[in-house]
Amino acid sequence: MTSTARRVEDLLALFDRPQACAAELLCDRHPADAVAFTVVEPDLSWRDWTFGELRTRSARLATALGELGAGPGDRVATLLGKSAELVVTVLAIWRIGAVHVPLFTALAPPAIATRLGGSGARIVVTEPAQRAKLGPHDDIPAAWRLTVITTGATAEHPGDHCFERLLEAPPQPVPVAMGGDAALVELFTSGTTGAPKGVRVPLWAVSSMLVYQEFGLDHQESDVFWNAADPGWAYGLYHAILGPLGLGRRSLLLHSGFSAERTCAVLAAFRVTNFTAGPTVYRALRAAEHLVPPDLALRHCSSAGEPMPPEVSDWAEGVLGVPVLDHYGQTELGMAVANAWHPDLRTERRPGSMGRALPGWRLEALRPASAEPAATGERGQLAVDVAASPLMWFTGYRSAPGRTAERFTADRRWYLTGDTAARDADGNFHFTARDDDIILMAGYRIGPSEVESVLLGHPAVAEAAVVGVPDELRGEVVAAHVVVRPGRAAGPELAEELQALVKTRFAAHAYPRIVHFVPELPKTPSGKLQRSALRYAERPSR
């Protein structure tokens, strides 16, 4: 047995057992004086948080959550930025055997309401800047009876609980052990049609996250590690929070939004050695090359969320001192394919390749008609061999059996990612396209249906369809094709109204930066929308 295969077995044995306890595995077993997170503020002031401090504070909050009615299996949501309060809260949730429901801070109230309603969460921990989104208002009425905990020592909204006051509770004596198959997280992913789907992440899935943390990212104990992705989404949650907690190794959290200038400042000031982010971050750094300090300490740079352009990786090698290696995963998988940094798995970098299957995974490019592996170099649907992938933890969407069936072949042997790729003779996968209509903007996966639903809520809109349009900085941006109702005027004023509506009713980052008013939408004879025709119309050569 290889050392990597043995490591996979050891991690599964640790996390996938009936007596497994999330709080113990992710916090309490690590040395109390070891630094778990360094939280960096926008002005670059910072504070180290040790595992001992996190243990004490989360145990106190666990007692308070229990007194508020939360218990094993209950969903508790967070609407928080990258902060110590977020880490304390998720550990407290797991101490009582409850399930964490992440809410991205850029989401608007309707999108938040959809996720709260879909999960059944009735306790939400938030921060003052986000509090107004939780109502009561039309989207989240008072009848929902949300219990809201607001960070800080005081709560301006009547009935809210103060985070710091709750930490005065006595610490929970013993954390709840729910077992490896118990749900740890319920994370919502948006698809091409219908409402967002809840992905149930069991505790034992952390073993998969640690395989990527160790072998894909090569996160060493000596590293100053920084994953710049937001923990409101999978990559940031899995590998800025869960992966480092599982390994017991320090992670930076920047309590701020993105800017190229601040990213360069953090890389330099904290002597970051291991950095990972979406391609948009690297493209922004490239565009602001004059801000990049000449003496960075980087030894690894990684990317995930969308394909990494080879020219950006080449630029990074010249300016940042190391290339950016591309990695691939999904909310439903974690990370399964990588140009791995670990010395035992490192191979020659192939431009345009996202790498090979990580230990514990087997993937193929399948021919659509036969579900048989495609020939070398032939494009096929990227799929996971379920039986041959001991780290494959996803089994289906919560309360969405129809969407689950679409993800697996009839015999359940293959999980279908919805992406297409070709594999070369050395086992490297090359991303070719998406089979679905997900828009990848700056590393965020935007499902067109949620944007379209908001657009259709405007009284002037008869029909609407959105697609992704190539963008040099963000990878893709949202373009809306809108048919207006008879008697309504199309023009810049309506376009601005629609953009603002998406910002306020769905998410600020997902608004259509391009709005086309068209007489009709392209459809098949059966009336199905032809998104491919819209994407074709958006080609730069048009």
Coordinates of C-alpha atoms in Angstrom, one line a residue:
M1 CA 0.0 0.0 0.0
T2 CA 1.3 3.4 -0.9
S3 CA 1.8 6.1 1.8
T4 CA -1.0 8.2 0.3
A5 CA -3.4 5.3 0.3
R6 CA -2.5 4.5 3.9
R7 CA -3.1 8.2 4.8
V8 CA -6.6 8.0 3.3
E9 CA -7.3 4.9 5.3
D10 CA -6.1 6.5 8.5
L11 CA -8.2 9.6 8.0
L12 CA -11.3 7.6 7.3
A13 CA -10.7 5.5 10.4
L14 CA -10.4 8.7 12.4
F15 CA -13.4 10.5 11.1
D16 CA -15.8 7.8 9.9
R17 CA -16.6 6.0 13.2
P18 CA -19.7 5.8 15.4
Q19 CA -18.0 7.7 18.3
A20 CA -16.5 10.5 16.2
C21 CA -17.0 13.9 17.7
A22 CA -16.6 17.0 15.6
A23 CA -15.5 19.3 18.4
E24 CA -12.8 16.9 19.5
L25 CA -11.5 16.2 16.0
L26 CA -11.5 19.8 14.8
C27 CA -10.4 21.6 18.0
D28 CA -10.0 19.9 21.3
R29 CA -7.4 17.3 20.3
H30 CA -4.9 20.0 19.2
P31 CA -2.5 21.6 21.6
A32 CA -4.3 24.4 23.5
D33 CA -1.5 26.9 23.0
A34 CA -1.2 26.3 19.2
V35 CA -2.4 29.2 17.0
A36 CA -5.5 28.1 15.0
F37 CA -6.3 31.4 13.2
T38 CA -4.8 34.8 12.7
V39 CA -7.6 37.2 12.1
V40 CA -6.4 40.3 10.1
E41 CA -8.4 43.5 10.1
P42 CA -8.6 45.9 7.1
D43 CA -5.9 48.1 8.6
L44 CA -3.7 45.0 9.0
S45 CA -4.0 44.9 12.7
W46 CA -4.3 41.3 13.8
R47 CA -5.0 38.9 16.6
D48 CA -3.9 35.2 17.0
W49 CA -6.6 32.8 18.3
T50 CA -5.3 29.6 19.9
F51 CA -7.2 26.3 19.9
G52 CA -7.5 26.7 23.7
E53 CA -9.3 30.0 23.4
L54 CA -11.6 28.7 20.7
R55 CA -12.4 25.7 22.8
T56 CA -13.3 27.8 25.8
R57 CA -15.4 30.3 23.9
S58 CA -17.2 27.8 21.7
A59 CA -18.0 25.6 24.8
R60 CA -19.7 28.6 26.4
L61 CA -21.6 29.5 23.3
A62 CA -22.6 25.8 23.0
T63 CA -24.3 26.1 26.4
A64 CA -26.1 29.2 25.3
L65 CA -27.3 27.7 22.0
G66 CA -28.6 24.7 24.0
E67 CA -30.5 27.1 26.3
L68 CA -32.0 28.8 23.2
G69 CA -33.4 25.4 22.1
A70 CA -30.8 24.1 19.6
G71 CA -29.8 20.5 19.8
P72 CA -28.5 17.5 17.9
G73 CA -29.5 17.6 14.2
D74 CA -31.0 21.2 14.4
R75 CA -29.9 23.7 11.7
V76 CA -28.1 26.8 12.9
A77 CA -27.2 29.5 10.3
T78 CA -24.4 32.0 10.2
L79 CA -24.5 35.3 8.3
L80 CA -21.0 36.4 9.3
G81 CA -17.8 37.6 7.6
K82 CA -14.3 36.1 8.0
S83 CA -14.0 36.6 11.7
A84 CA -13.2 34.9 15.0
E85 CA -16.9 35.0 15.8
L86 CA -17.5 32.8 12.8
V87 CA -15.0 30.2 13.9
V88 CA -16.3 30.2 17.5
T89 CA -19.9 29.9 16.3
V90 CA -19.3 26.9 14.0
L91 CA -17.4 25.1 16.7
A92 CA -20.2 25.8 19.1
I93 CA -22.8 24.5 16.6
W94 CA -20.8 21.2 16.2
R95 CA -20.3 20.9 20.0
I96 CA -24.1 20.4 20.5
G97 CA -24.4 18.1 17.5
A98 CA -26.2 20.7 15.4
V99 CA -25.7 21.4 11.7
H100 CA -24.1 24.6 10.3
V101 CA -25.9 26.4 7.5
P102 CA -23.5 29.0 5.9
L103 CA -25.1 32.2 4.5
F104 CA -22.9 34.3 2.2
T105 CA -22.8 37.9 3.4
A106 CA -23.5 39.2 -0.2
L107 CA -26.8 37.5 -0.4
A108 CA -30.0 39.6 -0.4
P109 CA -32.9 38.9 1.9
P110 CA -34.9 36.7 -0.5
A111 CA -31.9 34.5 -1.1
I112 CA -31.3 34.2 2.6
A113 CA -35.0 33.4 3.2
T114 CA -34.8 30.6 0.6
R115 CA -31.9 29.0 2.4
L116 CA -33.4 29.4 5.8
G117 CA -36.7 28.0 4.6
G118 CA -35.0 25.1 2.8
S119 CA -32.8 24.2 5.8
G120 CA -35.4 24.8 8.6
A121 CA -32.8 26.9 10.5
R122 CA -34.5 29.2 13.1
I123 CA -31.4 30.4 14.9
V124 CA -29.1 32.8 13.0
V125 CA -25.8 34.3 14.2
T126 CA -25.0 37.5 12.4
E127 CA -23.2 40.8 12.7
P128 CA -24.6 44.4 12.9
A129 CA -24.0 45.2 9.3
Q130 CA -26.0 42.2 8.2
R131 CA -28.8 42.3 10.7
A132 CA -31.4 44.2 8.6
K133 CA -31.5 41.4 6.1
L134 CA -33.1 39.1 8.7
G135 CA -36.2 41.1 9.1
P136 CA -38.9 41.1 10.0
H137 CA -40.0 42.1 6.5
D138 CA -41.8 40.6 3.6
D139 CA -39.2 38.0 2.9
I140 CA -38.6 36.9 6.5
P141 CA -41.8 37.7 8.5
A142 CA -42.1 37.9 12.2
A143 CA -44.1 34.8 12.2
W144 CA -41.0 32.8 11.4
R145 CA -39.8 33.6 15.0
L146 CA -36.2 33.6 14.2
T147 CA -33.8 33.7 17.1
V148 CA -31.1 36.1 16.2
I149 CA -27.7 36.4 17.8
T150 CA -25.8 39.6 17.0
T151 CA -22.0 39.9 17.5
G152 CA -20.9 42.5 19.9
A153 CA -21.8 43.3 23.5
T154 CA -25.1 45.0 22.7
A155 CA -28.0 44.3 20.4
E156 CA -29.8 47.2 18.8
H157 CA -32.8 45.2 17.6
P158 CA -35.4 44.3 20.2
G159 CA -35.3 40.6 21.1
D160 CA -31.9 39.9 19.7
H161 CA -29.3 38.1 21.8
C162 CA -25.8 39.6 22.3
F163 CA -23.0 37.3 21.3
E164 CA -20.6 38.5 24.0
R165 CA -23.2 38.2 26.7
L166 CA -24.0 34.6 25.7
L167 CA -20.3 33.8 26.2
E168 CA -20.8 34.4 29.9
A169 CA -22.6 31.0 30.1
P170 CA -20.8 28.2 31.7
P171 CA -18.8 26.0 29.3
Q172 CA -20.4 22.8 28.0
P173 CA -18.7 20.0 29.9
V174 CA -18.6 17.4 27.2
P175 CA -19.3 17.9 23.5
V176 CA -21.8 15.7 21.7
A177 CA -20.4 12.8 19.7
M178 CA -22.8 12.3 16.7
G179 CA -20.6 9.9 14.7
G180 CA -18.9 10.2 11.3
D181 CA -22.1 9.9 9.3
A182 CA -23.9 12.8 11.1
A183 CA -24.4 16.0 9.2
L184 CA -21.8 18.7 9.9
V185 CA -22.8 21.3 7.3
E186 CA -25.8 21.9 5.1
L187 CA -24.5 24.1 2.2
F188 CA -26.8 25.3 -0.6
T189 CA -25.6 25.2 -4.1
S190 CA -27.4 26.8 -7.0
G191 CA -28.1 25.0 -10.2
T192 CA -29.6 25.8 -13.6
T193 CA -33.2 25.4 -12.7
G194 CA -35.3 25.4 -9.5
A195 CA -34.5 26.5 -6.0
P196 CA -31.0 26.1 -4.4
K197 CA -30.3 22.6 -3.3
G198 CA -29.1 21.6 0.1
V199 CA -25.9 19.6 0.2
R200 CA -25.6 17.6 3.4
V201 CA -21.9 17.3 4.4
P202 CA -21.2 14.5 6.9
L203 CA -18.4 14.7 9.5
W204 CA -16.5 12.0 7.7
A205 CA -16.2 14.2 4.6
V206 CA -13.6 16.1 6.5
S207 CA -11.2 13.2 5.8
S208 CA -11.5 14.2 2.1
M209 CA -10.9 17.8 2.8
L210 CA -7.7 16.9 4.7
V211 CA -6.4 14.8 1.8
Y212 CA -6.6 17.9 -0.4
Q213 CA -5.2 20.2 2.4
E214 CA -2.2 17.9 2.8
F215 CA -1.5 16.7 -0.7
G216 CA -3.1 19.2 -3.0
L217 CA -2.1 22.3 -1.1
D218 CA 0.8 20.8 0.8
H219 CA -0.2 22.8 3.9
Q220 CA 2.8 22.3 6.3
E221 CA 3.0 23.1 10.0
S222 CA 5.6 25.8 9.2
D223 CA 3.4 27.5 6.6
V224 CA 1.7 30.9 6.9
F225 CA -1.4 29.6 5.0
W226 CA -4.0 31.9 3.5
N227 CA -7.1 30.8 1.6
A228 CA -8.7 34.0 0.4
A229 CA -12.0 32.4 -0.6
D230 CA -15.1 33.3 1.4
P231 CA -16.3 30.7 3.9
G232 CA -19.9 31.4 2.8
W233 CA -19.2 29.1 -0.1
A234 CA -17.6 25.6 -0.3
Y235 CA -14.0 26.3 -1.1
G236 CA -13.6 28.9 1.7
L237 CA -15.5 26.8 4.2
Y238 CA -13.8 23.6 3.4
H239 CA -10.3 24.9 3.1
A240 CA -10.0 28.1 5.0
I241 CA -11.9 26.8 8.0
L242 CA -12.4 23.0 8.1
G243 CA -9.2 21.8 6.5
P244 CA -6.9 23.9 8.8
L245 CA -9.0 23.0 11.9
G246 CA -8.7 19.3 11.0
L247 CA -4.9 19.5 10.6
G248 CA -4.4 21.7 13.6
R249 CA -2.5 24.2 11.5
R250 CA -2.7 28.0 11.4
S251 CA -4.8 29.8 8.8
L252 CA -5.2 33.5 8.1
L253 CA -8.6 35.1 7.9
L254 CA -8.8 38.5 6.4
H255 CA -11.8 40.3 7.9
S256 CA -12.4 42.4 4.9
G257 CA -13.6 42.4 1.3
F258 CA -11.2 41.9 -1.6
S259 CA -8.9 44.5 -3.1
A260 CA -5.6 43.9 -4.9
E261 CA -3.9 46.5 -2.8
R262 CA -4.9 44.9 0.5
T263 CA -4.1 41.4 -0.8
C264 CA -0.6 42.5 -1.7
A265 CA -0.2 44.1 1.7
V266 CA -1.3 41.0 3.6
L267 CA 1.0 38.7 1.5
A268 CA 3.9 41.0 2.3
A269 CA 3.2 41.9 5.9
F270 CA 2.4 38.4 7.1
R271 CA 5.0 36.7 4.9
V272 CA 2.4 34.3 3.5
T273 CA 4.1 31.1 2.2
N274 CA 1.0 29.1 1.0
F275 CA -1.7 31.1 -0.8
T276 CA -4.8 29.9 -2.6
A277 CA -7.6 31.9 -4.3
G278 CA -9.8 32.0 -7.4
P279 CA -8.3 33.0 -10.7
T280 CA -10.0 36.4 -10.4
V281 CA -7.7 37.3 -7.5
Y282 CA -4.7 36.5 -9.6
R283 CA -6.0 38.3 -12.6
A284 CA -6.6 41.4 -10.4
L285 CA -3.0 41.1 -9.0
R286 CA -1.7 40.9 -12.6
A287 CA -3.7 44.0 -13.5
A288 CA -2.2 45.8 -10.5
E289 CA 1.3 44.4 -10.9
H290 CA 2.9 47.7 -9.7
L291 CA 1.4 46.9 -6.2
V292 CA 3.1 43.5 -5.9
P293 CA 6.1 43.7 -3.5
P294 CA 9.3 42.3 -4.9
D295 CA 10.3 40.2 -1.8
L296 CA 7.3 37.9 -1.2
A297 CA 7.8 34.6 0.8
L298 CA 5.5 32.5 -1.3
R299 CA 6.4 28.8 -1.9
H300 CA 3.0 27.7 -3.2
C301 CA 0.1 29.4 -5.1
S302 CA -3.0 27.4 -5.9
S303 CA -6.3 28.2 -7.6
A304 CA -9.8 26.7 -7.7
G305 CA -13.4 27.7 -8.6
E306 CA -12.9 28.1 -12.4
P307 CA -10.2 27.2 -14.9
M308 CA -6.8 29.0 -14.4
P309 CA -5.6 30.7 -17.7
P310 CA -2.1 29.4 -18.4
E311 CA -0.8 32.9 -19.1
V312 CA -1.8 34.0 -15.6
S313 CA 0.1 31.1 -14.1
D314 CA 3.1 32.0 -16.2
W315 CA 2.8 35.7 -15.0
A316 CA 2.7 34.5 -11.4
E317 CA 5.9 32.5 -11.8
G318 CA 7.7 35.5 -13.1
V319 CA 6.3 38.1 -10.6
L320 CA 5.1 36.2 -7.5
G321 CA 8.0 33.8 -7.7
V322 CA 5.9 30.6 -8.1
P323 CA 3.4 29.4 -10.7
V324 CA -0.3 29.1 -9.8
L325 CA -1.4 25.4 -9.9
D326 CA -4.9 24.7 -10.9
H327 CA -7.2 22.5 -8.9
Y328 CA -10.8 21.2 -9.4
G329 CA -13.7 20.4 -7.1
Q330 CA -17.4 21.0 -6.4
T331 CA -19.6 21.7 -3.4
E332 CA -20.8 18.1 -3.7
L333 CA -17.2 16.7 -3.7
G334 CA -14.8 19.0 -2.1
M335 CA -11.6 18.9 -4.1
A336 CA -11.0 15.8 -6.2
V337 CA -8.4 16.7 -8.9
A338 CA -5.3 18.8 -8.5
N339 CA -1.9 19.7 -9.8
A340 CA -0.7 18.7 -6.4
W341 CA 2.0 20.5 -4.5
H342 CA 3.0 17.7 -2.2
P343 CA 6.5 16.4 -3.2
D344 CA 5.2 12.8 -3.5
L345 CA 2.6 13.8 -6.0
R346 CA 4.2 16.8 -7.8
T347 CA 4.5 16.4 -11.6
E348 CA 5.5 18.6 -14.4
R349 CA 3.0 21.4 -14.9
R350 CA 0.9 21.0 -18.0
P351 CA -0.5 24.3 -19.3
G352 CA -4.3 24.2 -19.2
S353 CA -4.5 21.0 -17.1
M354 CA -6.3 20.9 -13.7
G355 CA -4.2 17.9 -12.7
R356 CA -4.8 14.3 -11.7
A357 CA -7.2 12.6 -9.4
L358 CA -6.1 13.0 -5.7
P359 CA -5.6 10.0 -3.5
G360 CA -8.9 8.4 -2.6
W361 CA -10.5 9.4 -5.9
R362 CA -10.9 7.9 -9.3
L363 CA -12.4 10.0 -12.2
E364 CA -13.0 9.4 -15.8
A365 CA -14.2 11.3 -18.9
L366 CA -17.2 9.3 -20.0
R367 CA -18.8 9.0 -23.4
P368 CA -22.4 10.4 -23.0
A369 CA -24.2 7.6 -24.9
S370 CA -22.5 4.6 -23.3
A371 CA -21.2 5.9 -20.0
E372 CA -17.9 4.1 -20.9
P373 CA -14.5 5.8 -20.5
A374 CA -13.6 8.0 -23.4
A375 CA -10.4 7.5 -25.3
T376 CA -7.2 9.4 -24.4
G377 CA -7.7 13.0 -25.5
E378 CA -11.4 12.5 -26.2
R379 CA -13.8 14.9 -24.6
G380 CA -16.3 13.4 -22.2
Q381 CA -18.4 14.1 -19.2
L382 CA -16.2 14.2 -16.1
A383 CA -17.4 11.6 -13.6
V384 CA -16.4 10.1 -10.3
D385 CA -16.2 6.3 -10.0
V386 CA -18.2 6.0 -6.8
A387 CA -17.1 2.4 -5.9
A388 CA -13.4 3.1 -6.5
S389 CA -13.4 6.5 -4.6
P390 CA -13.4 5.9 -0.9
L391 CA -13.5 9.6 -0.3
M392 CA -16.8 10.1 -2.2
W393 CA -19.2 11.3 0.4
F394 CA -22.0 13.0 -1.5
T395 CA -25.2 10.8 -1.8
G396 CA -27.9 13.3 -2.8
Y397 CA -29.5 16.6 -2.3
R398 CA -31.7 17.1 0.7
S399 CA -35.4 17.0 -0.3
A400 CA -34.5 17.0 -4.0
P401 CA -34.6 13.4 -5.3
G402 CA -35.2 14.4 -8.9
R403 CA -32.1 16.5 -8.9
T404 CA -30.1 13.8 -7.2
A405 CA -31.1 11.3 -9.9
E406 CA -29.7 13.6 -12.6
R407 CA -26.3 13.5 -10.9
F408 CA -25.8 9.7 -11.0
T409 CA -26.0 7.1 -13.7
A410 CA -28.9 4.7 -13.3
D411 CA -26.7 2.0 -11.6
R412 CA -25.2 4.7 -9.3
R413 CA -21.7 3.7 -10.3
W414 CA -20.9 7.2 -11.6
Y415 CA -21.4 10.6 -10.2
L416 CA -21.8 13.1 -13.0
T417 CA -20.1 16.4 -12.3
G418 CA -21.9 18.3 -15.1
D419 CA -18.5 19.3 -16.5
T420 CA -16.7 18.0 -19.5
A421 CA -13.0 17.2 -19.8
A422 CA -10.4 15.2 -21.6
R423 CA -7.7 13.0 -20.0
D424 CA -4.2 12.8 -21.5
A425 CA -1.9 9.8 -21.6
D426 CA -0.4 10.7 -18.2
G427 CA -3.8 10.9 -16.4
N428 CA -4.0 14.7 -16.4
F429 CA -7.5 16.1 -16.9
H430 CA -8.1 19.2 -19.1
F431 CA -11.3 21.1 -18.5
T432 CA -13.2 21.7 -21.7
A433 CA -16.7 23.0 -20.8
R434 CA -19.7 22.9 -18.5
D435 CA -22.6 20.7 -19.5
D436 CA -25.0 22.9 -17.4
D437 CA -25.5 26.7 -17.4
I438 CA -23.8 27.6 -14.2
I439 CA -22.1 31.0 -14.5
L440 CA -18.6 31.1 -12.9
M441 CA -18.0 34.7 -11.9
A442 CA -14.9 35.5 -9.8
G443 CA -15.0 32.0 -8.4
Y444 CA -18.7 32.2 -7.4
R445 CA -21.2 29.8 -9.0
I446 CA -24.3 31.7 -10.1
G447 CA -27.4 29.7 -11.1
P448 CA -29.3 31.5 -13.8
S449 CA -32.7 30.5 -12.4
E450 CA -32.4 32.6 -9.3
V451 CA -31.4 35.7 -11.3
E452 CA -34.1 35.1 -13.8
S453 CA -36.7 34.7 -11.1
V454 CA -35.8 38.1 -9.7
L455 CA -36.0 39.7 -13.2
L456 CA -39.4 38.2 -13.9
G457 CA -40.6 39.8 -10.7
H458 CA -40.3 43.3 -12.3
P459 CA -43.7 44.4 -13.7
A460 CA -42.1 45.4 -17.0
V461 CA -40.5 42.0 -17.8
A462 CA -42.4 39.4 -19.8
E463 CA -39.5 36.9 -20.2
A464 CA -35.9 36.8 -19.1
A465 CA -32.9 34.6 -19.6
V466 CA -29.3 35.0 -18.3
V467 CA -26.0 33.5 -19.5
G468 CA -22.3 34.0 -18.7
V469 CA -20.2 36.2 -20.9
P470 CA -16.4 36.0 -21.0
D471 CA -14.7 38.8 -18.9
E472 CA -11.0 39.4 -18.7
L473 CA -11.0 40.1 -15.0
R474 CA -13.8 38.0 -13.6
G475 CA -13.8 35.1 -15.9
E476 CA -17.5 35.5 -16.7
V477 CA -20.1 38.1 -15.9
V478 CA -23.9 37.8 -16.0
A479 CA -25.7 39.0 -19.2
A480 CA -29.5 39.3 -19.2
H481 CA -31.7 39.0 -22.2
V482 CA -35.1 40.6 -21.5
V483 CA -38.4 40.7 -23.3
V484 CA -40.5 43.6 -22.0
R485 CA -44.2 43.6 -21.7
P486 CA -46.4 45.4 -24.3
G487 CA -46.6 49.1 -23.6
R488 CA -43.4 49.2 -21.4
A489 CA -40.4 51.1 -22.5
A490 CA -37.0 49.4 -22.8
G491 CA -33.8 51.4 -22.2
P492 CA -31.0 52.4 -19.8
E493 CA -33.4 53.4 -17.1
L494 CA -35.1 50.0 -17.0
A495 CA -31.7 48.3 -17.3
E496 CA -30.6 50.1 -14.2
E497 CA -33.8 49.1 -12.4
L498 CA -33.3 45.5 -13.2
Q499 CA -29.7 45.6 -12.1
A500 CA -30.6 47.1 -8.8
L501 CA -33.5 44.6 -8.3
V502 CA -31.1 41.7 -8.6
K503 CA -28.7 43.3 -6.1
T504 CA -31.5 43.8 -3.6
R505 CA -33.5 40.6 -4.2
F506 CA -30.7 38.1 -4.8
A507 CA -27.1 39.0 -4.3
A508 CA -24.9 42.1 -5.0
H509 CA -22.3 40.2 -6.9
A510 CA -24.8 38.4 -9.2
Y511 CA -26.4 41.4 -10.9
P512 CA -26.4 41.4 -14.8
R513 CA -23.6 43.7 -15.9
I514 CA -25.0 43.5 -19.4
V515 CA -28.7 43.9 -20.2
H516 CA -30.1 43.3 -23.7
F517 CA -33.7 44.0 -24.6
V518 CA -34.8 41.6 -27.2
P519 CA -38.1 41.0 -29.0
E520 CA -38.1 37.3 -28.2
L521 CA -35.9 34.5 -26.7
P522 CA -34.6 31.7 -28.8
K523 CA -36.5 28.5 -28.2
T524 CA -36.8 24.9 -29.5
P525 CA -40.0 23.8 -31.2
S526 CA -41.1 22.4 -27.9
G527 CA -40.7 25.8 -26.3
K528 CA -37.5 25.1 -24.3
L529 CA -35.1 28.0 -24.0
Q530 CA -31.9 27.7 -26.1
R531 CA -29.2 29.2 -23.9
S532 CA -26.6 28.0 -26.4
A533 CA -28.0 30.5 -28.9
L534 CA -27.7 33.3 -26.4
R535 CA -24.1 32.4 -25.5
Y536 CA -23.3 32.3 -29.3
A537 CA -24.8 35.8 -29.7
E538 CA -22.6 37.0 -26.9
R539 CA -19.3 35.9 -28.5
P540 CA -16.7 38.7 -28.6
S541 CA -16.5 38.3 -32.4
R542 CA -20.1 39.3 -32.8

